[in-house]
XYZ file of C-alpha atoms in Angstrom:
675
model
C 34.302 22.890 9.148
C 33.818 19.604 11.458
C 31.122 17.518 10.493
C 30.609 14.985 12.690
C 28.336 11.374 11.232
C 27.689 10.050 14.225
C 27.272 10.916 18.241
C 29.856 11.744 20.295
C 30.574 8.875 23.482
C 32.969 9.059 26.073
C 36.077 10.071 23.505
C 33.669 12.524 22.141
C 33.635 10.724 19.162
C 32.368 6.788 18.791
C 34.059 4.440 16.779
C 31.735 4.910 13.586
C 31.982 8.704 13.723
C 34.105 10.213 10.906
C 35.740 13.829 11.946
C 35.306 15.770 8.458
C 38.150 18.507 8.241
C 36.853 21.148 5.482
C 40.207 22.812 3.949
C 40.282 25.192 0.889
C 41.786 25.017 -2.142
C 45.039 26.292 -1.162
C 45.283 23.496 1.544
C 44.143 26.278 4.862
C 41.319 26.266 7.165
C 39.938 29.633 6.256
C 36.426 29.504 8.547
C 33.651 28.186 8.155
C 32.455 26.728 4.574
C 29.540 28.884 2.828
C 26.884 27.226 1.057
C 25.920 28.018 -2.558
C 22.130 27.503 -2.049
C 21.445 28.257 -6.075
C 20.820 24.476 -7.160
C 18.659 24.206 -3.851
C 16.406 27.035 -4.713
C 15.916 25.200 -8.139
C 15.189 22.277 -7.060
C 12.961 23.938 -4.483
C 10.942 25.425 -6.763
C 10.515 21.900 -8.662
C 9.799 20.024 -5.931
C 6.865 22.486 -5.226
C 6.084 22.520 -8.413
C 5.406 18.674 -7.847
C 3.696 19.284 -4.618
C 1.370 22.308 -6.543
C 0.601 19.264 -9.411
C -0.757 17.260 -6.322
C -2.576 19.545 -4.633
C -4.554 20.235 -8.000
C -4.993 16.894 -9.368
C -7.162 16.384 -5.941
C -8.375 20.086 -6.011
C -9.870 18.651 -9.916
C -11.255 15.217 -8.020
C -13.035 17.081 -5.413
C -15.188 19.398 -7.908
C -15.632 16.736 -10.723
C -17.340 14.567 -7.765
C -19.306 18.226 -6.712
C -20.176 19.211 -10.421
C -20.026 16.325 -12.714
C -16.980 16.788 -14.972
C -15.956 14.645 -16.374
C -18.443 11.721 -14.295
C -17.051 12.743 -11.348
C -13.946 10.661 -12.399
C -10.504 11.799 -12.271
C -6.609 9.669 -13.387
C -5.912 7.545 -10.650
C -3.089 8.357 -8.021
C -0.089 9.119 -9.358
C 1.713 7.595 -6.427
C 4.742 4.380 -7.119
C 2.248 2.408 -4.037
C -0.635 2.263 -6.432
C 1.693 -0.183 -8.071
C 0.687 -2.480 -5.464
C -2.800 -3.368 -7.483
C -0.639 -5.212 -10.522
C 1.172 -7.367 -8.010
C -2.086 -8.167 -6.353
C -4.984 -8.004 -9.105
C -3.037 -7.374 -12.389
C -4.416 -4.165 -12.459
C -2.751 -1.303 -14.552
C -2.944 2.159 -13.114
C -1.546 5.339 -13.532
C 0.400 4.454 -10.434
C 2.490 1.742 -12.017
C 2.789 3.464 -15.065
C 5.120 6.375 -13.308
C 6.621 3.728 -11.222
C 7.967 1.914 -13.764
C 8.159 5.572 -16.020
C 10.748 6.172 -13.168
C 12.802 3.207 -12.831
C 13.878 3.346 -17.113
C 15.330 6.891 -16.774
C 17.440 5.517 -13.524
C 18.662 2.949 -15.620
C 19.783 6.237 -17.092
C 19.939 8.972 -14.976
C 20.657 7.477 -12.048
C 18.370 8.295 -8.902
C 17.471 11.683 -9.738
C 13.867 10.876 -9.252
C 13.955 10.771 -5.349
C 15.849 14.199 -5.144
C 13.834 16.435 -8.293
C 10.307 14.543 -8.232
C 9.489 13.037 -4.008
C 7.350 15.161 -2.059
C 8.853 13.539 0.939
C 12.267 14.207 -0.118
C 10.942 17.701 -0.038
C 9.370 17.719 3.504
C 12.478 16.032 4.373
C 14.242 19.127 3.161
C 11.824 21.573 4.576
C 12.689 19.631 7.796
C 16.418 20.141 7.733
C 15.958 23.143 6.461
C 14.188 24.774 9.468
C 16.369 22.476 12.225
C 19.221 24.124 10.814
C 17.319 27.752 10.801
C 17.752 26.849 15.322
C 21.219 25.480 14.385
C 20.501 21.902 14.924
C 22.578 20.119 12.174
C 20.706 16.324 12.144
C 23.700 13.432 11.656
C 23.123 10.436 9.646
C 23.118 6.693 11.093
C 25.147 4.776 10.032
C 24.011 1.185 10.008
C 24.515 -2.325 8.059
C 21.558 -3.971 7.620
C 19.121 -1.693 7.744
C 20.385 -0.777 4.768
C 18.476 -3.887 3.248
C 15.424 -2.441 4.839
C 13.817 -0.622 1.747
C 14.911 -3.261 -0.735
C 13.236 -6.082 1.850
C 10.327 -3.718 1.448
C 10.207 -3.508 -2.325
C 10.543 -7.016 -2.624
C 7.145 -7.192 -0.068
C 5.157 -5.235 -1.835
C 5.816 -5.649 -5.229
C 7.385 -9.250 -6.133
C 6.168 -11.428 -2.809
C 2.403 -10.988 -3.832
C 3.246 -12.485 -7.695
C 5.766 -14.644 -6.341
C 3.013 -16.138 -3.801
C 0.573 -16.297 -6.327
C 2.057 -17.980 -9.315
C 4.958 -20.335 -7.023
C 3.293 -20.960 -3.840
C -0.744 -20.496 -4.289
C -1.000 -23.361 -6.914
C 0.107 -25.470 -4.121
C -2.131 -24.370 -1.060
C -4.944 -22.246 -2.608
C -5.873 -23.898 -6.100
C -8.610 -21.982 -6.034
C -6.430 -18.377 -6.435
C -6.330 -18.075 -9.551
C -5.239 -14.847 -11.399
C -7.611 -12.149 -12.859
C -5.985 -11.321 -16.192
C -4.410 -7.834 -16.916
C -6.506 -4.989 -16.600
C -6.096 -1.524 -17.101
C -7.846 0.959 -14.428
C -6.595 4.335 -15.159
C -9.217 6.426 -13.624
C -11.643 6.738 -10.436
C -14.250 8.059 -8.596
C -12.224 7.771 -5.122
C -9.143 9.143 -5.765
C -8.554 9.058 -1.623
C -10.023 5.545 -1.800
C -6.295 3.822 -0.691
C -5.136 7.135 1.138
C -5.018 7.286 5.209
C -7.041 10.328 6.795
C -6.480 13.724 8.154
C -5.390 12.804 11.208
C -3.324 10.009 9.885
C -1.415 12.031 7.400
C -0.560 14.495 9.464
C 1.101 12.053 11.668
C 3.190 11.093 8.813
C 4.243 14.143 7.829
C 5.677 14.667 11.533
C 7.316 11.129 11.998
C 7.997 10.335 8.026
C 9.553 14.107 7.731
C 11.010 15.366 10.856
C 11.587 12.841 13.436
C 13.501 10.122 11.058
C 15.643 13.723 9.801
C 15.839 14.192 13.304
C 17.976 10.809 13.918
C 18.730 9.517 11.332
C 20.292 12.303 8.979
C 19.244 13.698 6.009
C 16.822 12.476 4.061
C 16.696 9.161 6.805
C 13.158 8.082 5.805
C 14.973 7.889 2.253
C 17.748 5.550 3.339
C 15.842 3.447 5.205
C 12.488 3.100 4.976
C 11.350 3.944 1.405
C 10.641 0.453 -0.772
C 11.174 2.453 -3.541
C 14.541 3.370 -3.185
C 14.456 -0.054 -2.798
C 14.962 -0.651 -6.502
C 16.018 2.975 -7.431
C 19.075 1.907 -5.897
C 20.289 -1.503 -7.340
C 19.126 0.103 -10.344
C 20.790 3.221 -9.198
C 24.579 1.051 -10.470
C 24.190 0.156 -13.909
C 23.284 4.146 -15.077
C 26.240 6.156 -17.280
C 25.288 9.746 -15.863
C 26.468 10.041 -12.605
C 28.355 12.933 -10.946
C 32.390 12.397 -11.987
C 35.197 14.399 -11.194
C 38.077 16.214 -13.105
C 42.160 16.455 -12.341
C 40.879 20.030 -10.302
C 39.532 18.693 -8.321
C 41.964 19.152 -4.901
C 40.295 17.267 -1.979
C 38.414 19.948 -0.059
C 35.561 17.986 0.809
C 33.545 20.796 0.130
C 30.812 18.729 -1.366
C 30.446 16.156 0.990
C 30.371 19.051 3.335
C 27.042 20.196 1.802
C 25.418 16.628 0.358
C 22.422 15.812 1.735
C 21.838 13.006 1.147
C 24.861 11.758 3.210
C 27.222 10.619 0.542
C 30.681 11.574 1.274
C 31.362 12.584 -1.871
C 35.115 13.751 -1.828
C 36.492 9.816 -0.718
C 33.826 8.397 -3.491
C 35.434 10.277 -6.834
C 38.991 10.125 -4.972
C 38.733 6.732 -4.913
C 36.880 5.701 -8.885
C 36.524 9.159 -10.096
C 33.062 9.140 -9.972
C 30.306 8.887 -7.254
C 29.027 5.613 -6.864
C 27.385 5.730 -3.448
C 23.355 4.502 -4.907
C 21.890 6.892 -2.123
C 23.284 9.850 -4.445
C 20.010 11.489 -5.215
C 20.963 13.935 -7.905
C 20.893 17.393 -5.549
C 23.394 18.748 -8.066
C 24.801 19.878 -3.978
C 28.148 18.712 -4.614
C 28.926 19.766 -8.237
C 27.306 23.700 -7.621
C 29.528 23.796 -4.678
C 33.032 22.746 -5.960
C 35.254 25.865 -5.295
C 37.514 24.321 -8.138
C 34.204 23.334 -10.437
C 35.813 19.872 -10.910
C 32.706 17.952 -10.414
C 30.346 17.570 -13.434
C 27.206 14.575 -14.133
C 27.830 13.269 -17.225
C 28.178 10.006 -18.949
C 30.758 7.160 -19.064
C 31.231 4.223 -16.805
C 28.789 2.987 -14.854
C 29.087 1.778 -10.796
C 29.372 -2.027 -12.427
C 32.324 -1.471 -13.536
C 33.991 0.900 -11.196
C 37.312 -1.276 -10.511
C 38.339 -0.830 -14.304
C 38.630 3.058 -13.024
C 39.968 2.514 -9.567
C 42.086 5.413 -8.697
C 43.064 4.746 -4.899
C 41.890 2.290 -2.410
C 38.374 2.876 -1.364
C 38.839 4.499 2.645
C 37.221 2.642 4.853
C 33.261 2.806 6.095
C 32.567 3.857 9.190
C 29.757 2.167 11.257
C 27.604 3.544 13.840
C 27.075 0.233 15.362
C 28.889 -3.388 15.906
C 27.788 -6.482 14.500
C 26.290 -7.396 17.208
C 24.335 -4.483 17.567
C 23.539 -4.889 14.229
C 21.512 -7.875 13.999
C 19.847 -6.954 17.698
C 18.795 -3.822 16.179
C 17.515 -5.729 12.270
C 15.292 -7.762 15.213
C 14.011 -5.081 16.248
C 13.361 -3.309 13.421
C 11.326 -6.315 12.438
C 9.551 -6.537 15.427
C 8.316 -2.897 15.843
C 7.356 -2.794 12.236
C 4.833 -5.661 12.817
C 3.981 -4.662 15.759
C 2.823 -0.634 14.324
C 1.249 -1.698 10.924
C -1.873 -2.106 10.138
C -2.508 -0.444 14.335
C -5.604 0.406 14.987
C -6.752 -0.409 11.666
C -4.463 3.334 10.393
C -1.670 2.829 10.431
C -0.086 2.276 6.406
C 3.073 -0.174 5.596
C 5.445 3.805 5.103
C 4.250 5.467 7.772
C 5.101 1.739 10.125
C 8.665 1.601 8.309
C 9.241 5.247 9.198
C 7.865 4.423 13.005
C 9.919 1.515 13.532
C 13.258 3.224 12.145
C 12.708 5.654 14.374
C 12.007 3.790 17.546
C 14.975 1.318 16.771
C 17.426 4.716 16.772
C 15.778 5.273 19.632
C 16.276 2.421 22.158
C 19.516 2.140 20.846
C 20.517 5.133 21.927
C 19.016 4.690 25.220
C 21.187 1.482 25.270
C 24.274 3.398 24.422
C 23.049 6.321 27.360
C 22.885 3.634 29.889
C 26.150 1.656 28.774
C 28.684 5.075 28.172
C 30.220 7.672 30.305
C 29.097 10.281 28.230
C 26.636 10.798 25.222
C 25.137 13.677 23.449
C 22.034 14.258 21.324
C 22.850 17.366 19.312
C 23.189 20.529 21.376
C 22.254 18.705 24.195
C 24.474 16.892 26.895
C 22.596 13.556 28.117
C 25.344 12.075 30.581
C 28.790 13.666 31.519
C 31.291 11.338 33.000
C 28.941 8.692 34.100
C 26.298 11.453 35.875
C 22.331 12.056 34.048
C 21.832 14.880 32.760
C 18.802 16.801 32.419
C 18.414 16.234 29.472
C 19.423 12.497 29.859
C 16.776 12.039 32.455
C 13.633 13.764 30.081
C 14.769 11.896 26.545
C 15.037 7.723 28.443
C 11.305 9.490 29.925
C 10.372 9.868 26.777
C 12.380 6.360 25.762
C 10.747 4.358 28.428
C 6.935 6.178 27.086
C 7.728 4.776 23.421
C 9.093 1.802 24.620
C 5.311 0.885 26.592
C 3.619 2.046 23.424
C 5.681 -0.532 21.209
C 4.814 -3.097 23.834
C 1.621 -2.559 24.245
C 1.358 -2.294 20.244
C 2.897 -5.372 20.049
C 0.750 -7.059 22.292
C -2.585 -6.064 20.134
C -0.514 -7.605 16.378
C -0.427 -10.334 18.883
C -3.622 -10.746 19.942
C -5.303 -10.151 16.868
C -2.932 -12.973 15.413
C -4.574 -15.066 17.351
C -7.713 -14.599 16.920
C -7.017 -14.203 12.961
C -6.058 -18.265 13.692
C -8.539 -19.518 16.313
C -11.262 -17.960 13.307
C -9.834 -19.358 10.913
C -10.810 -22.850 12.368
C -14.765 -22.618 12.402
C -15.130 -19.922 9.922
C -17.783 -19.873 7.225
C -19.206 -17.590 4.121
C -22.147 -15.098 5.639
C -24.792 -17.271 3.555
C -23.645 -20.214 4.900
C -23.708 -18.903 8.758
C -27.371 -17.251 7.520
C -28.712 -20.856 6.493
C -30.807 -21.778 9.315
C -30.121 -26.106 8.286
C -26.826 -26.001 8.836
C -25.188 -28.263 11.279
C -24.300 -26.296 14.700
C -21.268 -26.121 15.385
C -18.587 -28.593 16.689
C -17.573 -28.682 20.625
C -14.102 -27.784 19.202
C -15.718 -24.699 17.063
C -17.266 -23.593 20.598
C -14.443 -23.763 22.445
C -12.322 -21.992 19.339
C -15.246 -19.117 18.682
C -15.142 -18.314 22.625
C -11.022 -18.291 23.093
C -11.206 -16.286 19.033
C -13.341 -13.866 21.411
C -11.608 -13.702 24.238
C -8.774 -12.883 21.704
C -10.354 -10.245 20.120
C -11.351 -8.572 23.257
C -8.021 -8.438 24.530
C -7.285 -6.064 21.073
C -10.527 -4.329 21.568
C -10.222 -0.083 23.308
C -9.952 -0.054 26.793
C -13.797 1.063 26.627
C -14.488 -2.650 25.901
C -12.385 -4.154 28.075
C -9.134 -4.502 25.885
C -6.062 -2.909 26.390
C -6.631 -0.546 23.195
C -6.365 3.502 22.966
C -8.940 2.807 20.307
C -11.696 -0.071 18.574
C -9.463 -1.606 15.410
C -12.820 -1.761 12.911
C -11.535 -4.961 11.856
C -11.561 -6.667 15.047
C -15.067 -5.516 15.560
C -16.309 -7.170 12.167
C -14.050 -10.303 13.266
C -15.817 -10.255 16.552
C -19.311 -9.051 14.872
C -18.879 -12.524 12.279
C -18.076 -14.921 15.267
C -21.218 -13.922 16.799
C -23.300 -14.391 13.586
C -21.522 -17.983 13.134
C -22.335 -18.322 17.434
C -26.334 -17.386 15.677
C -26.513 -14.276 17.855
C -27.468 -12.113 14.400
C -28.498 -8.962 16.405
C -25.650 -8.763 18.294
C -23.719 -8.785 15.380
C -25.754 -5.817 13.710
C -25.584 -3.873 16.185
C -21.448 -4.462 15.945
C -21.035 -3.908 11.818
C -24.094 -0.724 13.190
C -20.916 0.722 15.440
C -18.417 0.446 12.309
C -20.233 1.941 10.136
C -20.997 5.062 12.476
C -18.001 5.421 13.929
C -15.466 4.753 11.300
C -18.205 5.431 8.360
C -19.774 2.488 5.864
C -18.008 0.991 3.599
C -19.227 -1.689 1.380
C -18.075 -4.567 2.380
C -19.810 -3.780 5.818
C -22.157 -2.659 4.465
C -22.434 -5.790 2.045
C -22.962 -8.143 5.184
C -25.085 -5.880 7.181
C -27.771 -6.357 4.294
C -26.928 -9.995 4.014
C -27.539 -10.210 7.946
C -30.741 -7.591 7.730
C -32.288 -9.050 4.339
C -32.503 -12.633 6.452
C -33.970 -11.445 10.527
C -34.780 -7.500 10.025
C -38.222 -6.211 8.229
C -38.911 -5.817 4.217
C -39.001 -2.432 5.794
C -36.429 -1.657 7.004
C -34.249 -3.382 4.738
C -35.389 -1.142 2.062
C -34.588 1.661 4.361
C -31.026 0.641 4.731
C -30.636 -0.081 1.694
C -31.889 3.664 0.368
C -29.965 5.558 2.886
C -26.414 3.961 1.525
C -27.295 4.093 -2.403
C -28.331 7.586 -1.244
C -25.260 8.493 0.386
C -22.770 5.778 -2.012
C -24.901 5.610 -5.522
C -21.244 4.938 -6.464
C -21.893 1.357 -4.611
C -22.368 -1.210 -7.320
C -22.304 -4.339 -5.098
C -24.499 -3.223 -2.698
C -26.998 -2.154 -5.566
C -27.148 -5.536 -7.224
C -27.872 -6.983 -3.768
C -30.991 -4.483 -3.305
C -32.136 -5.322 -6.635
C -31.869 -9.337 -6.538
C -33.596 -8.903 -2.753
C -36.167 -7.273 -4.905
C -36.429 -9.459 -7.948
C -37.245 -12.260 -5.060
C -39.835 -10.889 -2.834
C -41.436 -9.573 -6.523
C -41.119 -5.836 -6.209
C -40.552 -5.226 -9.848
C -41.188 -1.497 -9.177
C -38.154 -1.244 -6.950
C -35.719 -3.260 -9.583
C -36.581 -0.996 -12.258
C -36.143 2.028 -10.564
C -32.745 0.410 -9.136
C -31.831 -0.512 -12.154
C -32.642 2.663 -13.765
C -31.090 5.360 -11.576
C -28.357 3.111 -11.339
C -27.366 2.855 -15.569
C -28.530 6.613 -15.380
C -24.696 6.407 -13.307
C -23.003 3.440 -15.331
C -24.365 2.883 -18.224
C -21.908 0.467 -19.180
C -22.623 -1.719 -15.357
C -22.275 -5.757 -16.876
C -24.704 -6.648 -13.931
C -26.882 -4.215 -13.909
C -27.484 -4.913 -17.865
C -27.405 -8.494 -17.521
C -30.302 -7.968 -14.042
C -31.976 -5.367 -16.496
C -32.279 -8.186 -19.585
C -33.864 -10.755 -16.892
C -36.431 -8.262 -15.723
C -37.499 -7.591 -19.682
C -37.635 -11.325 -19.991
C -39.909 -11.787 -16.279
C -41.999 -8.707 -17.659
C -42.413 -10.426 -21.378
C -40.602 -7.619 -23.193
C -38.690 -10.843 -25.056
C -37.207 -8.311 -27.483
C -35.777 -5.108 -25.393
C -34.526 -7.661 -23.149
C -32.596 -8.995 -26.420
C -31.243 -6.279 -27.275
C -30.329 -5.524 -23.892
C -28.152 -9.121 -23.852
C -26.631 -7.853 -26.910
C -25.438 -4.609 -25.474
C -24.442 -6.632 -22.392
C -22.143 -9.138 -25.029
C -20.382 -6.510 -26.762
C -18.763 -5.684 -23.191
C -18.402 -9.338 -21.996
C -17.879 -10.751 -24.990
C -16.282 -14.042 -23.105
C -19.836 -13.914 -20.733
C -20.254 -18.130 -21.567
C -23.248 -18.260 -19.505
C -24.943 -14.524 -21.015
C -24.427 -16.174 -24.321
C -25.919 -19.209 -23.659
C -28.624 -17.131 -21.449
C -29.244 -15.081 -25.440
C -29.740 -18.210 -27.075
C -32.868 -19.421 -24.546
C -34.014 -15.415 -25.316
C -33.781 -15.945 -29.081
C -35.438 -19.091 -28.775
C -38.345 -18.009 -27.181
C -38.084 -14.822 -29.711
C -38.097 -17.520 -32.555
C -35.225 -16.772 -33.857
C -33.485 -20.086 -34.576
C -30.580 -19.321 -35.775
C -29.379 -16.956 -34.145
C -29.963 -18.846 -31.320
C -27.500 -21.566 -32.656
C -24.941 -18.945 -33.402
C -25.361 -17.911 -29.550
C -25.252 -21.009 -28.223
C -22.126 -22.289 -30.528
C -20.497 -19.057 -29.169
C -21.138 -20.314 -25.272
C -19.663 -23.406 -26.072
C -16.530 -21.897 -27.928
C -15.508 -19.661 -25.129
C -16.328 -22.887 -22.085
C -16.781 -26.272 -23.677
C -16.750 -27.979 -20.320
C -18.514 -25.709 -17.631
C -21.121 -27.556 -15.860
C -23.249 -23.979 -15.353
C -23.107 -23.377 -19.947
C -23.443 -27.050 -20.739
C -27.025 -27.161 -18.579
C -27.991 -24.213 -19.958
C -26.804 -25.228 -23.578
C -28.769 -28.382 -22.615
C -31.832 -26.774 -22.149
C -31.809 -24.550 -25.116
C -31.807 -27.927 -27.694
C -34.615 -29.857 -25.301
C -36.385 -26.088 -25.614
C -35.661 -26.310 -29.810
C -36.845 -30.173 -30.243
C -33.485 -31.158 -30.447
C -32.830 -34.298 -27.810
C -30.330 -35.679 -30.150
C -28.113 -33.203 -29.145
C -29.110 -32.986 -26.327
C -28.359 -35.931 -25.130
C -24.472 -35.869 -26.291
C -23.852 -32.497 -23.730
C -25.253 -34.434 -21.009
C -22.135 -37.632 -22.341
C -19.860 -34.043 -22.073
C -21.273 -33.072 -18.600
C -21.364 -36.643 -17.291
C -18.195 -37.431 -18.281
C -16.713 -34.719 -17.177
C -18.285 -34.183 -13.074
C -16.456 -38.241 -13.115
C -13.575 -36.594 -14.058
C -14.269 -34.103 -11.328
């Protein structure tokens, strides 16, 4: 059997292609290789069980929301990408725990999880199985530099946020405090971090079929998976790996059946074991070895392979020259940057899949133009310098993909330019709504108009842009500019369009609520609040905003209704308990307010301002000793925070102790002078 690892050129085998001749144990060739699929079937069953567990998880979440099981909550997604929440915000979730356990197991067993537990591997293996049914045998694309893409992406996703927050931010953004570590193992919105159905289908097609077709079996794992970026180096220290006995006859059956693109026969001949970190422990090589020479067991790690070297390692073959490597690495980065987040729809992993596939397509197009002969699987694209019909079709597809990529690049550049200009004159929504704020400077006006032009270019065709669809982030940025320029009606229309076209989100609805509260009649604002909270009763921040607005308008009945309905759903919501206590004080129900405040402080014992508020409320009820204890707790937690000091001064003045009040006033003045 002959298995080529590259695409044919004028000589039938490019530089970098490897012809692999599989022989039988006696050294003679005896026809096509027969695969033993027993291990493959076992692995397929395990992967299908993993997929079934994912489906069951989703079904339980849907039913819990529908029927109120478990309070409408379920375990957070058991997906490694969820670990980014820890890198960004210190949140420990099920995805992080799972990812850490997977990495620990990789330190011992090697990269087994990829082969036996990853649903994307199942997708790629399924696509490979279908292709083989149609006599299509994808050949691995071998690149030196692009192999680093998974590790670079992993560092960007999981290491860079921590590095930025602790090393860079103290000098550039000192207000960016670390929120601390928190646990978040359950959620009411399981699908919040996942794309919609349409994007999900595209992801399956690109990261499943397309990557396998052009990059080879497990092509996405090789050039796009950030988790593999961590698993691959950890695999090098694993004692458990594929090893060989003296029964090996060098027949290369193992390499022929490997779907991880590992040249197993060369590895075991050189090192006595497989050291390639691309090995996913599928066991196909072990199961298909005609002499049973391969096994999975403990021994030396890949880091110590020099001490057990048996032969000179075979020279690695690559499909690209070094010049091509550098050019394609830059091209892959630009494609990833262009497609990532396009129309606020393309997730990061899908973007790297697109970038990897398009990088190969454009490289192959270059080779099609340069080389006299070119094939793609069974298709002859070019022969003796003349393009065949499949070559014209391939060239047309490549041209369309090039135009789409250039369009994506221009949209991303325009969006980046708009974001850059917006930073020059941006301001908080509350400040933009303040009628007393100073008008924009002339340079601010110029930047605002230029930003609108940039965002206009990035908009959909129907709005005069070049995009096939609108980007909600572009629409929201445009709305923000119109608000700053003093056109709140247009800002509200754009925000309503985002909520209508893309589905309402709490962040957008909060901004709409702020703007409407300033410019719209109270009845219209109430109608908006009720509509949003009826559809999304879990939106706590919008509920709090509605409560605060109703408190300002003196609508005590509505305040009570909003607080009660919120507490029925989330009885331990700190913000609701806090406002319930305030409402009770306003109604003169001091004792009831004290009980609610104590309930709140059991959940938030380090809220110094709440302790100070409790102290003043206890003083109103004549409980001076308890009030002194509460104000002491407040000052112990935050001894120099101005808001706490002001409350403490008020407490001591309220209880007739002006001496202690003056001491705290002195402390407050010293702190303000130091600032």
